[in-house]
């Protein structure tokens, strides 16, 4: 073979080697680029858009530090399998069972002021998402919360019937909600049948001794306690209160004899910064009170604000139902 032929063979071999090396280099660079992209995708949390009471908000697909403002909402969520990292509430007015319930489920209870906001405290908690009740929330409160973390203002009030379906939809827990509701409805139905059989149409009054006045529970408000006593359990309200629209209505003590209910539940109102202790003392010393049929017959029962108001939920309400049933149906008459 000639020298010229050898020269061309060497040149083609070198060229082929260069092409192979270049291809390998490009392929490796491409793999590295894809690897980097996957890392970035893994590190970037997935988000979605949700429409709450104030409009659309972008929230994490799977929040890691979910903060719930309101302990009832937290109980609803836990019962459906969603465990927030934190819940803001007032420990002093919480039902006894709930703090332990949160603890068992790894949820931190944050001591939060009642009827106020503490944005600095919430900011220090560094949540990646906030859930709060939208009913009654003012726009500026929502804006402050949204500056701390993406905030969902649930478009409902506090009650189980209103809030739980919305929370279930937010977190994709509709099946879990149906299960929890079915169990609760079964508990209610059994209690209702027992109460109807035991006391029939006898009237039941729920009286609140507030800080400066007396209030009576109505049956038309879409609030948990109204629904529980007079709809779910089917108890009969005194005729004089049948058309009251408010959750609680202020009344004069002088109106009590006109109602003269067969049974009375009395709530000595307890809040973080006030209570109904003095009003309750005045009530018990009153001749009007002591002249009522229910008082004379020993058919007056106390209600703890923590359970009666704060204890609404699939865990708390069955406990309250047990108390109502055991009060109205004494052990010996069952």
GROMACS .gro file of C-alpha atoms in nm:
model
  334
    1UNK     CA    1   0.000   0.000   0.000
    2UNK     CA    2   0.125   0.344  -0.089
    3UNK     CA    3   0.222   0.613   0.156
    4UNK     CA    4  -0.065   0.830   0.024
    5UNK     CA    5  -0.322   0.556   0.098
    6UNK     CA    6  -0.191   0.512   0.452
    7UNK     CA    7  -0.220   0.885   0.502
    8UNK     CA    8  -0.589   0.888   0.403
    9UNK     CA    9  -0.671   0.584   0.623
   10UNK     CA   10  -0.512   0.755   0.923
   11UNK     CA   11  -0.702   1.075   0.855
   12UNK     CA   12  -1.041   0.894   0.833
   13UNK     CA   13  -0.970   0.701   1.154
   14UNK     CA   14  -0.894   1.019   1.344
   15UNK     CA   15  -1.208   1.183   1.210
   16UNK     CA   16  -1.427   0.888   1.313
   17UNK     CA   17  -1.277   0.893   1.664
   18UNK     CA   18  -1.353   1.264   1.695
   19UNK     CA   19  -1.719   1.205   1.595
   20UNK     CA   20  -1.758   0.927   1.851
   21UNK     CA   21  -1.605   1.136   2.130
   22UNK     CA   22  -1.822   1.434   2.041
   23UNK     CA   23  -2.138   1.221   2.043
   24UNK     CA   24  -2.048   1.078   2.384
   25UNK     CA   25  -1.986   1.425   2.518
   26UNK     CA   26  -2.324   1.553   2.390
   27UNK     CA   27  -2.504   1.247   2.526
   28UNK     CA   28  -2.346   1.288   2.871
   29UNK     CA   29  -2.434   1.657   2.875
   30UNK     CA   30  -2.793   1.572   2.780
   31UNK     CA   31  -2.817   1.315   3.061
   32UNK     CA   32  -2.675   1.565   3.308
   33UNK     CA   33  -2.928   1.825   3.195
   34UNK     CA   34  -3.217   1.580   3.239
   35UNK     CA   35  -3.080   1.484   3.581
   36UNK     CA   36  -3.063   1.849   3.686
   37UNK     CA   37  -3.420   1.903   3.566
   38UNK     CA   38  -3.545   1.607   3.771
   39UNK     CA   39  -3.370   1.743   4.080
   40UNK     CA   40  -3.533   2.080   4.030
   41UNK     CA   41  -3.874   1.917   3.981
   42UNK     CA   42  -3.824   1.719   4.299
   43UNK     CA   43  -3.720   2.027   4.495
   44UNK     CA   44  -4.004   2.246   4.364
   45UNK     CA   45  -4.329   2.173   4.558
   46UNK     CA   46  -4.634   2.110   4.342
   47UNK     CA   47  -4.913   2.367   4.373
   48UNK     CA   48  -5.277   2.400   4.274
   49UNK     CA   49  -5.539   2.671   4.263
   50UNK     CA   50  -5.841   2.679   4.496
   51UNK     CA   51  -6.129   2.924   4.511
   52UNK     CA   52  -6.213   3.028   4.866
   53UNK     CA   53  -6.433   3.300   5.014
   54UNK     CA   54  -6.211   3.581   4.886
   55UNK     CA   55  -6.117   3.444   4.543
   56UNK     CA   56  -5.853   3.216   4.394
   57UNK     CA   57  -5.546   3.121   4.595
   58UNK     CA   58  -5.245   2.909   4.497
   59UNK     CA   59  -5.174   2.649   4.764
   60UNK     CA   60  -4.929   2.358   4.806
   61UNK     CA   61  -5.053   2.026   4.674
   62UNK     CA   62  -4.926   1.856   4.989
   63UNK     CA   63  -4.857   2.113   5.265
   64UNK     CA   64  -4.589   2.010   5.513
   65UNK     CA   65  -4.658   2.275   5.780
   66UNK     CA   66  -5.034   2.322   5.762
   67UNK     CA   67  -5.166   2.566   6.022
   68UNK     CA   68  -5.536   2.558   6.108
   69UNK     CA   69  -5.690   2.854   6.290
   70UNK     CA   70  -5.978   2.708   6.489
   71UNK     CA   71  -5.976   2.384   6.684
   72UNK     CA   72  -6.311   2.262   6.555
   73UNK     CA   73  -6.181   2.272   6.199
   74UNK     CA   74  -5.874   2.081   6.311
   75UNK     CA   75  -6.091   1.810   6.468
   76UNK     CA   76  -6.293   1.781   6.148
   77UNK     CA   77  -5.976   1.742   5.943
   78UNK     CA   78  -5.812   1.485   6.169
   79UNK     CA   79  -6.127   1.273   6.169
   80UNK     CA   80  -6.103   1.263   5.786
   81UNK     CA   81  -5.734   1.167   5.785
   82UNK     CA   82  -5.573   1.511   5.741
   83UNK     CA   83  -5.332   1.589   6.024
   84UNK     CA   84  -5.228   1.956   6.041
   85UNK     CA   85  -4.886   2.038   6.178
   86UNK     CA   86  -5.033   2.308   6.403
   87UNK     CA   87  -5.366   2.442   6.524
   88UNK     CA   88  -5.422   2.783   6.684
   89UNK     CA   89  -5.671   2.785   6.972
   90UNK     CA   90  -5.738   2.888   7.331
   91UNK     CA   91  -5.638   2.598   7.561
   92UNK     CA   92  -5.827   2.742   7.860
   93UNK     CA   93  -6.163   2.711   7.682
   94UNK     CA   94  -6.095   2.385   7.501
   95UNK     CA   95  -6.283   2.064   7.589
   96UNK     CA   96  -6.071   1.834   7.800
   97UNK     CA   97  -6.061   1.557   7.542
   98UNK     CA   98  -5.939   1.773   7.253
   99UNK     CA   99  -5.588   1.859   7.372
  100UNK     CA  100  -5.517   1.490   7.417
  101UNK     CA  101  -5.675   1.416   7.079
  102UNK     CA  102  -5.438   1.661   6.911
  103UNK     CA  103  -5.142   1.520   7.099
  104UNK     CA  104  -5.226   1.163   6.995
  105UNK     CA  105  -5.234   1.273   6.633
  106UNK     CA  106  -4.909   1.471   6.643
  107UNK     CA  107  -5.079   1.811   6.609
  108UNK     CA  108  -4.925   2.100   6.803
  109UNK     CA  109  -5.178   2.321   6.985
  110UNK     CA  110  -5.068   2.685   6.970
  111UNK     CA  111  -5.197   2.913   7.247
  112UNK     CA  112  -5.377   3.187   7.055
  113UNK     CA  113  -5.580   3.485   7.185
  114UNK     CA  114  -5.961   3.461   7.174
  115UNK     CA  115  -6.140   3.710   6.944
  116UNK     CA  116  -5.806   3.865   6.841
  117UNK     CA  117  -5.521   3.816   6.594
  118UNK     CA  118  -5.149   3.781   6.663
  119UNK     CA  119  -4.979   3.796   6.324
  120UNK     CA  120  -4.627   3.803   6.468
  121UNK     CA  121  -4.690   3.471   6.641
  122UNK     CA  122  -4.830   3.315   6.325
  123UNK     CA  123  -4.533   3.443   6.123
  124UNK     CA  124  -4.290   3.286   6.370
  125UNK     CA  125  -4.455   2.946   6.314
  126UNK     CA  126  -4.353   2.959   5.944
  127UNK     CA  127  -4.652   2.767   5.804
  128UNK     CA  128  -4.658   2.680   5.434
  129UNK     CA  129  -5.041   2.699   5.428
  130UNK     CA  130  -5.316   2.837   5.653
  131UNK     CA  131  -5.679   2.721   5.679
  132UNK     CA  132  -5.930   2.937   5.864
  133UNK     CA  133  -6.305   2.998   5.882
  134UNK     CA  134  -6.411   3.251   5.619
  135UNK     CA  135  -6.749   3.324   5.777
  136UNK     CA  136  -6.718   3.664   5.948
  137UNK     CA  137  -6.355   3.713   5.846
  138UNK     CA  138  -6.270   4.067   5.738
  139UNK     CA  139  -6.076   4.140   5.420
  140UNK     CA  140  -5.780   4.298   5.601
  141UNK     CA  141  -5.745   3.994   5.828
  142UNK     CA  142  -5.736   3.769   5.522
  143UNK     CA  143  -5.474   3.990   5.358
  144UNK     CA  144  -5.253   3.982   5.668
  145UNK     CA  145  -5.278   3.603   5.688
  146UNK     CA  146  -5.203   3.570   5.316
  147UNK     CA  147  -4.880   3.761   5.366
  148UNK     CA  148  -4.770   3.494   5.613
  149UNK     CA  149  -4.862   3.193   5.396
  150UNK     CA  150  -5.114   3.094   5.126
  151UNK     CA  151  -5.444   3.115   5.311
  152UNK     CA  152  -5.773   2.937   5.245
  153UNK     CA  153  -6.072   3.109   5.404
  154UNK     CA  154  -6.331   2.831   5.414
  155UNK     CA  155  -6.662   2.958   5.277
  156UNK     CA  156  -6.876   2.835   5.566
  157UNK     CA  157  -6.944   2.881   5.934
  158UNK     CA  158  -6.807   2.667   6.217
  159UNK     CA  159  -7.066   2.387   6.221
  160UNK     CA  160  -6.994   2.030   6.117
  161UNK     CA  161  -7.271   2.019   5.857
  162UNK     CA  162  -7.142   2.331   5.683
  163UNK     CA  163  -6.765   2.310   5.721
  164UNK     CA  164  -6.680   1.942   5.694
  165UNK     CA  165  -6.802   1.895   5.332
  166UNK     CA  166  -6.603   2.202   5.224
  167UNK     CA  167  -6.290   2.083   5.402
  168UNK     CA  168  -6.338   1.737   5.252
  169UNK     CA  169  -6.355   1.887   4.903
  170UNK     CA  170  -6.047   2.102   4.966
  171UNK     CA  171  -5.833   1.800   5.056
  172UNK     CA  172  -6.003   1.537   4.838
  173UNK     CA  173  -6.145   1.347   5.136
  174UNK     CA  174  -6.509   1.313   5.028
  175UNK     CA  175  -6.518   0.937   5.089
  176UNK     CA  176  -6.372   0.979   5.437
  177UNK     CA  177  -6.627   1.252   5.513
  178UNK     CA  178  -6.916   1.023   5.414
  179UNK     CA  179  -6.783   0.753   5.646
  180UNK     CA  180  -6.743   0.991   5.942
  181UNK     CA  181  -7.086   1.144   5.883
  182UNK     CA  182  -7.254   0.804   5.859
  183UNK     CA  183  -7.105   0.700   6.193
  184UNK     CA  184  -7.211   1.026   6.356
  185UNK     CA  185  -7.563   1.011   6.209
  186UNK     CA  186  -7.603   0.660   6.348
  187UNK     CA  187  -7.507   0.782   6.697
  188UNK     CA  188  -7.755   1.069   6.671
  189UNK     CA  189  -8.039   0.851   6.546
  190UNK     CA  190  -8.003   0.603   6.833
  191UNK     CA  191  -8.007   0.887   7.087
  192UNK     CA  192  -8.305   1.055   6.920
  193UNK     CA  193  -8.514   0.738   6.934
  194UNK     CA  194  -8.428   0.684   7.300
  195UNK     CA  195  -8.514   1.045   7.392
  196UNK     CA  196  -8.841   1.042   7.201
  197UNK     CA  197  -8.945   0.725   7.377
  198UNK     CA  198  -8.846   0.854   7.722
  199UNK     CA  199  -8.965   1.217   7.727
  200UNK     CA  200  -9.177   1.264   7.416
  201UNK     CA  201  -9.305   1.621   7.379
  202UNK     CA  202  -9.177   1.748   7.713
  203UNK     CA  203  -9.006   2.084   7.662
  204UNK     CA  204  -8.633   2.146   7.701
  205UNK     CA  205  -8.489   2.495   7.759
  206UNK     CA  206  -8.120   2.579   7.720
  207UNK     CA  207  -8.036   2.886   7.928
  208UNK     CA  208  -7.706   3.071   7.915
  209UNK     CA  209  -7.594   3.278   8.213
  210UNK     CA  210  -7.372   3.532   8.042
  211UNK     CA  211  -7.152   3.802   8.192
  212UNK     CA  212  -7.436   4.056   8.227
  213UNK     CA  213  -7.756   3.890   8.109
  214UNK     CA  214  -7.948   3.571   8.039
  215UNK     CA  215  -7.985   3.421   7.694
  216UNK     CA  216  -8.186   3.131   7.559
  217UNK     CA  217  -8.089   2.896   7.277
  218UNK     CA  218  -8.302   2.915   6.963
  219UNK     CA  219  -8.380   2.634   6.722
  220UNK     CA  220  -8.359   2.812   6.386
  221UNK     CA  221  -7.995   2.919   6.375
  222UNK     CA  222  -7.759   2.707   6.166
  223UNK     CA  223  -7.525   2.663   6.459
  224UNK     CA  224  -7.408   2.334   6.602
  225UNK     CA  225  -7.581   2.346   6.940
  226UNK     CA  226  -7.914   2.463   6.796
  227UNK     CA  227  -7.907   2.187   6.538
  228UNK     CA  228  -7.798   1.924   6.788
  229UNK     CA  229  -8.062   1.989   7.055
  230UNK     CA  230  -8.368   2.073   6.851
  231UNK     CA  231  -8.318   1.903   6.516
  232UNK     CA  232  -8.076   1.613   6.534
  233UNK     CA  233  -8.192   1.496   6.879
  234UNK     CA  234  -8.548   1.619   6.819
  235UNK     CA  235  -8.598   1.785   7.158
  236UNK     CA  236  -8.896   2.019   7.187
  237UNK     CA  237  -8.829   2.388   7.251
  238UNK     CA  238  -9.076   2.594   7.461
  239UNK     CA  239  -9.349   2.733   7.236
  240UNK     CA  240  -9.257   3.094   7.319
  241UNK     CA  241  -8.915   3.047   7.156
  242UNK     CA  242  -9.022   2.849   6.850
  243UNK     CA  243  -8.989   3.143   6.608
  244UNK     CA  244  -8.668   3.296   6.743
  245UNK     CA  245  -8.416   3.332   6.460
  246UNK     CA  246  -8.103   3.405   6.664
  247UNK     CA  247  -7.865   3.146   6.801
  248UNK     CA  248  -7.902   3.301   7.148
  249UNK     CA  249  -8.165   3.561   7.245
  250UNK     CA  250  -8.142   3.787   7.549
  251UNK     CA  251  -8.442   3.746   7.781
  252UNK     CA  252  -8.562   3.880   8.112
  253UNK     CA  253  -8.578   3.636   8.401
  254UNK     CA  254  -8.945   3.732   8.443
  255UNK     CA  255  -9.026   3.545   8.120
  256UNK     CA  256  -8.912   3.209   8.255
  257UNK     CA  257  -9.239   3.123   8.439
  258UNK     CA  258  -9.429   3.179   8.115
  259UNK     CA  259  -9.217   2.911   7.948
  260UNK     CA  260  -9.197   2.688   8.257
  261UNK     CA  261  -9.008   2.410   8.072
  262UNK     CA  262  -9.002   2.047   8.182
  263UNK     CA  263  -8.623   2.030   8.162
  264UNK     CA  264  -8.355   2.299   8.174
  265UNK     CA  265  -7.989   2.292   8.075
  266UNK     CA  266  -7.791   2.585   8.221
  267UNK     CA  267  -7.464   2.704   8.073
  268UNK     CA  268  -7.250   2.919   8.300
  269UNK     CA  269  -7.072   3.098   8.016
  270UNK     CA  270  -6.693   3.068   8.029
  271UNK     CA  271  -6.460   3.261   7.799
  272UNK     CA  272  -6.091   3.348   7.811
  273UNK     CA  273  -6.147   3.693   7.962
  274UNK     CA  274  -6.493   3.676   8.124
  275UNK     CA  275  -6.752   3.437   8.265
  276UNK     CA  276  -7.109   3.415   8.390
  277UNK     CA  277  -7.032   3.326   8.752
  278UNK     CA  278  -7.210   3.624   8.912
  279UNK     CA  279  -7.511   3.594   8.682
  280UNK     CA  280  -7.542   3.226   8.769
  281UNK     CA  281  -7.534   3.306   9.142
  282UNK     CA  282  -7.811   3.564   9.098
  283UNK     CA  283  -8.018   3.313   8.906
  284UNK     CA  284  -7.998   3.045   9.173
  285UNK     CA  285  -8.097   3.291   9.447
  286UNK     CA  286  -8.402   3.413   9.254
  287UNK     CA  287  -8.753   3.325   9.371
  288UNK     CA  288  -8.861   3.318   9.007
  289UNK     CA  289  -8.600   3.055   8.927
  290UNK     CA  290  -8.676   2.845   9.230
  291UNK     CA  291  -9.047   2.850   9.147
  292UNK     CA  292  -8.999   2.681   8.809
  293UNK     CA  293  -9.132   2.326   8.765
  294UNK     CA  294  -8.799   2.188   8.639
  295UNK     CA  295  -8.612   2.337   8.934
  296UNK     CA  296  -8.858   2.197   9.188
  297UNK     CA  297  -8.843   1.851   9.031
  298UNK     CA  298  -8.463   1.841   9.007
  299UNK     CA  299  -8.461   1.842   8.627
  300UNK     CA  300  -8.192   2.107   8.582
  301UNK     CA  301  -7.855   2.012   8.434
  302UNK     CA  302  -7.536   2.208   8.382
  303UNK     CA  303  -7.361   2.259   8.051
  304UNK     CA  304  -6.990   2.323   8.025
  305UNK     CA  305  -6.917   2.590   7.761
  306UNK     CA  306  -6.609   2.397   7.654
  307UNK     CA  307  -6.820   2.095   7.558
  308UNK     CA  308  -7.145   2.268   7.462
  309UNK     CA  309  -6.993   2.526   7.227
  310UNK     CA  310  -6.628   2.436   7.172
  311UNK     CA  311  -6.675   2.060   7.164
  312UNK     CA  312  -6.854   2.041   6.832
  313UNK     CA  313  -6.703   1.768   6.618
  314UNK     CA  314  -6.723   1.397   6.536
  315UNK     CA  315  -6.522   1.321   6.850
  316UNK     CA  316  -6.672   1.576   7.091
  317UNK     CA  317  -7.040   1.571   7.006
  318UNK     CA  318  -7.092   1.199   7.075
  319UNK     CA  319  -6.957   1.272   7.424
  320UNK     CA  320  -7.206   1.559   7.465
  321UNK     CA  321  -7.488   1.342   7.332
  322UNK     CA  322  -7.408   1.080   7.595
  323UNK     CA  323  -7.433   1.350   7.863
  324UNK     CA  324  -7.765   1.483   7.732
  325UNK     CA  325  -7.915   1.136   7.713
  326UNK     CA  326  -7.794   1.035   8.060
  327UNK     CA  327  -7.932   1.360   8.204
  328UNK     CA  328  -8.278   1.335   8.047
  329UNK     CA  329  -8.306   0.958   8.087
  330UNK     CA  330  -8.183   0.865   8.437
  331UNK     CA  331  -8.023   0.522   8.466
  332UNK     CA  332  -8.318   0.375   8.657
  333UNK     CA  333  -8.572   0.471   8.392
  334UNK     CA  334  -8.390   0.323   8.091
   0.00000   0.00000   0.00000
